[in-house]
Short mmCIF file of C-alpha atoms in Angstrom, two decimals:
data_model
loop_
_atom_site.label_atom_id
_atom_site.label_comp_id
_atom_site.label_asym_id
_atom_site.label_seq_id
_atom_site.Cartn_x
_atom_site.Cartn_y
_atom_site.Cartn_z
CA MET U 1 -31.80 -30.83 39.44
CA SER U 2 -32.93 -27.40 40.59
CA TYR U 3 -30.50 -24.51 40.67
CA SER U 4 -30.68 -24.37 44.46
CA ALA U 5 -29.58 -28.03 44.71
CA ILE U 6 -26.49 -27.56 42.53
CA PRO U 7 -24.27 -25.83 45.13
CA LYS U 8 -25.24 -28.31 47.86
CA THR U 9 -24.55 -31.31 45.63
CA TYR U 10 -21.11 -30.07 44.59
CA ALA U 11 -20.30 -28.93 48.15
CA ALA U 12 -21.12 -32.36 49.57
CA ALA U 13 -18.99 -34.07 46.91
CA PHE U 14 -16.09 -31.68 47.53
CA ALA U 15 -16.26 -32.09 51.31
CA ASP U 16 -16.37 -35.89 50.98
CA ALA U 17 -13.47 -36.01 48.51
CA SER U 18 -11.19 -33.77 50.58
CA SER U 19 -8.81 -35.45 53.00
CA SER U 20 -8.84 -32.27 55.09
CA PRO U 21 -12.20 -30.53 54.50
CA GLU U 22 -11.32 -27.55 56.72
CA GLU U 23 -8.14 -26.92 54.73
CA ALA U 24 -10.02 -27.31 51.45
CA GLU U 25 -12.66 -24.86 52.69
CA GLN U 26 -9.92 -22.33 53.51
CA GLU U 27 -8.53 -22.73 49.99
CA LEU U 28 -11.99 -22.15 48.53
CA ASP U 29 -12.35 -19.13 50.80
CA SER U 30 -9.12 -17.66 49.39
CA ILE U 31 -10.16 -18.37 45.80
CA VAL U 32 -13.61 -16.84 46.27
CA SER U 33 -12.07 -13.73 47.86
CA ILE U 34 -9.74 -13.37 44.86
CA PHE U 35 -12.76 -13.44 42.55
CA LYS U 36 -14.49 -10.82 44.71
CA ILE U 37 -11.58 -8.37 44.83
CA GLU U 38 -10.47 -8.89 41.22
CA PRO U 39 -13.55 -8.25 39.05
CA GLN U 40 -11.56 -8.62 35.81
CA PHE U 41 -10.47 -12.10 36.84
CA ARG U 42 -14.08 -13.03 37.68
CA ASP U 43 -15.35 -11.50 34.43
CA PHE U 44 -12.84 -13.59 32.45
CA PHE U 45 -14.34 -16.79 33.85
CA ASP U 46 -17.92 -15.53 33.51
CA THR U 47 -17.55 -14.52 29.85
CA PRO U 48 -19.18 -17.14 27.60
CA SER U 49 -17.12 -16.10 24.56
CA VAL U 50 -13.86 -17.20 26.24
CA LYS U 51 -13.12 -20.82 25.39
CA ARG U 52 -13.22 -23.33 28.21
CA GLU U 53 -9.68 -24.46 27.32
CA ASP U 54 -8.41 -20.89 27.78
CA LYS U 55 -10.14 -20.62 31.13
CA GLU U 56 -8.65 -23.94 32.21
CA ALA U 57 -5.16 -22.82 31.15
CA VAL U 58 -5.47 -19.61 33.19
CA LEU U 59 -6.81 -21.60 36.13
CA LEU U 60 -3.84 -23.97 36.03
CA LYS U 61 -1.30 -21.17 35.57
CA THR U 62 -2.80 -19.19 38.46
CA PHE U 63 -3.40 -21.91 41.04
CA GLN U 64 -1.23 -24.95 40.24
CA GLY U 65 1.21 -25.54 43.08
CA LYS U 66 -0.53 -22.97 45.28
CA ILE U 67 -3.58 -25.02 46.23
CA SER U 68 -4.12 -28.74 46.79
CA GLU U 69 -4.63 -31.03 43.82
CA ILE U 70 -8.13 -31.94 45.00
CA THR U 71 -9.18 -28.28 45.05
CA LEU U 72 -7.62 -27.63 41.65
CA ASN U 73 -9.32 -30.72 40.20
CA PHE U 74 -12.60 -29.57 41.71
CA LEU U 75 -12.28 -26.16 40.02
CA GLN U 76 -11.56 -27.89 36.71
CA VAL U 77 -14.66 -30.07 37.11
CA LEU U 78 -16.74 -26.94 37.74
CA LEU U 79 -15.34 -25.39 34.56
CA ARG U 80 -15.93 -28.48 32.43
CA ARG U 81 -19.48 -28.92 33.68
CA GLY U 82 -20.41 -25.24 33.25
CA ARG U 83 -20.87 -24.75 37.01
CA PHE U 84 -18.06 -22.28 37.69
CA SER U 85 -20.57 -19.46 38.16
CA PHE U 86 -21.81 -21.29 41.28
CA LEU U 87 -18.42 -21.06 43.03
CA SER U 88 -19.56 -18.57 45.71
CA GLU U 89 -22.69 -20.55 46.47
CA ILE U 90 -20.69 -23.80 46.57
CA HIS U 91 -18.24 -22.19 48.99
CA GLU U 92 -21.13 -21.16 51.28
CA ALA U 93 -22.61 -24.66 51.03
CA VAL U 94 -19.21 -26.20 51.93
CA GLN U 95 -19.11 -23.94 55.00
CA GLU U 96 -22.63 -25.01 55.96
CA GLU U 97 -21.80 -28.70 55.45
CA LEU U 98 -18.64 -28.49 57.58
CA ASP U 99 -20.45 -26.45 60.23
CA ARG U 100 -23.28 -28.98 60.33
CA LYS U 101 -20.82 -31.87 60.76
CA ALA U 102 -18.96 -30.00 63.52
CA GLY U 103 -22.11 -28.81 65.30
CA ARG U 104 -21.38 -25.13 64.58
CA VAL U 105 -23.83 -22.39 63.64
CA ARG U 106 -22.91 -19.18 61.80
CA ALA U 107 -24.86 -16.15 62.95
CA LYS U 108 -24.92 -12.51 61.89
CA VAL U 109 -25.06 -9.97 64.71
CA LYS U 110 -26.04 -6.39 64.00
CA SER U 111 -25.76 -3.96 66.87
CA TYR U 112 -25.50 -0.30 67.74
CA PRO U 113 -23.07 0.64 68.98
CA ALA U 114 -20.70 -2.07 67.78
CA MET U 115 -20.24 -4.89 70.28
CA ASP U 116 -16.79 -5.33 71.79
CA GLU U 117 -15.14 -8.76 71.98
CA ALA U 118 -16.23 -9.30 75.60
CA SER U 119 -19.89 -8.70 74.70
CA LEU U 120 -19.64 -10.97 71.67
CA SER U 121 -18.05 -13.67 73.81
CA LYS U 122 -20.86 -13.42 76.37
CA LEU U 123 -23.48 -13.54 73.61
CA ARG U 124 -21.73 -16.58 72.10
CA GLU U 125 -21.90 -18.36 75.47
CA VAL U 126 -25.59 -17.55 75.96
CA LEU U 127 -26.40 -18.81 72.46
CA LYS U 128 -24.31 -21.94 73.02
CA GLU U 129 -26.15 -22.72 76.26
CA ARG U 130 -29.58 -22.04 74.74
CA PHE U 131 -29.15 -23.83 71.39
CA LYS U 132 -26.53 -26.48 72.32
CA SER U 133 -24.23 -25.52 69.42
CA GLU U 134 -20.99 -23.64 68.91
CA PHE U 135 -21.61 -20.24 67.35
CA ILE U 136 -19.46 -18.32 64.90
CA LEU U 137 -20.57 -14.70 65.11
CA GLU U 138 -20.17 -12.22 62.27
CA ALA U 139 -20.63 -8.80 63.85
CA SER U 140 -21.50 -5.51 62.18
CA GLU U 141 -22.73 -2.11 63.26
CA ASP U 142 -26.17 -0.82 62.26
CA PRO U 143 -27.08 2.70 63.47
CA SER U 144 -30.72 2.23 62.39
CA LEU U 145 -31.22 -0.10 65.40
CA LEU U 146 -30.83 2.91 67.75
CA GLY U 147 -29.38 0.56 70.38
CA GLY U 148 -29.29 -3.13 71.25
CA PHE U 149 -28.72 -5.98 68.79
CA VAL U 150 -30.29 -8.43 66.33
CA VAL U 151 -28.95 -11.97 65.87
CA ARG U 152 -29.91 -13.94 62.74
CA PHE U 153 -29.07 -17.58 62.02
CA GLN U 154 -30.71 -20.35 60.07
CA ASP U 155 -34.36 -19.24 60.00
CA LEU U 156 -34.36 -17.53 63.40
CA ALA U 157 -33.99 -13.92 64.48
CA ILE U 158 -33.49 -12.65 68.02
CA ASP U 159 -34.36 -8.96 68.05
CA SER U 160 -33.33 -7.04 71.15
CA SER U 161 -32.99 -3.66 69.46
CA MET U 162 -34.37 -0.33 70.66
CA LYS U 163 -35.99 0.12 67.26
CA SER U 164 -38.01 -3.07 67.75
CA GLN U 165 -38.96 -2.21 71.32
CA LEU U 166 -40.11 1.28 70.27
CA LYS U 167 -42.25 -0.25 67.52
CA LYS U 168 -43.90 -2.53 70.10
CA VAL U 169 -44.61 0.41 72.41
CA ARG U 170 -46.04 2.40 69.51
CA GLN U 171 -48.28 -0.49 68.46
CA THR U 172 -49.47 -1.00 72.04
CA LEU U 173 -50.39 2.67 72.29
CA LEU U 174 -52.20 2.56 68.94
CA ASP U 175 -54.08 -0.59 69.93
CA SER U 176 -55.20 0.74 73.31
CA LYS U 177 -58.52 2.54 73.22
CA LEU U 178 -59.14 5.65 75.23
CA PRO U 179 -62.34 5.72 77.27
CA VAL U 180 -65.10 7.84 75.78
CA GLY U 181 -65.42 11.27 77.34
CA VAL U 182 -61.83 11.51 78.57
CA VAL U 183 -60.33 14.91 77.91
CA TYR U 184 -56.67 15.69 78.16
CA GLU U 185 -55.39 19.15 78.86
CA ASN U 186 -51.97 20.57 78.18
#
């Protein structure tokens, strides 16, 4: 099994085993965010010199009674199989699996200036009509775009930025040849 297949395999098993996959995904989301904001906690689980039994004890003490049994069992399986380091990737794969089943698409939108909620809603509707899927938009501001926006999802990019349009104009001007003998005066 390749490393890229590991998160997808575990994500599919987790989604299938969960009675409420959306709830389980939210629990994983909370757990992954804890690992992101608490580097010492993450380092504890990433350190090979810490015994697996110690990691399991900390896992139980931290999460037992706070998350569902299926999610806790899943975390224990990841620990026992040496796959705990894939937790973030598994979480992303669970999101993708649930989105695929629900007909949703997650897209990243970069714009300058930042898009307000009305603009995002309109963009969401246009994307829904064009691609026949519900869209979950993750918006961020990128001053390097100079204006406009870029939407990225799956393997597609829709670039409507000023930066891109200026590059096209520049390339068109560079590609056009001036007639011989034409003199320009200032």
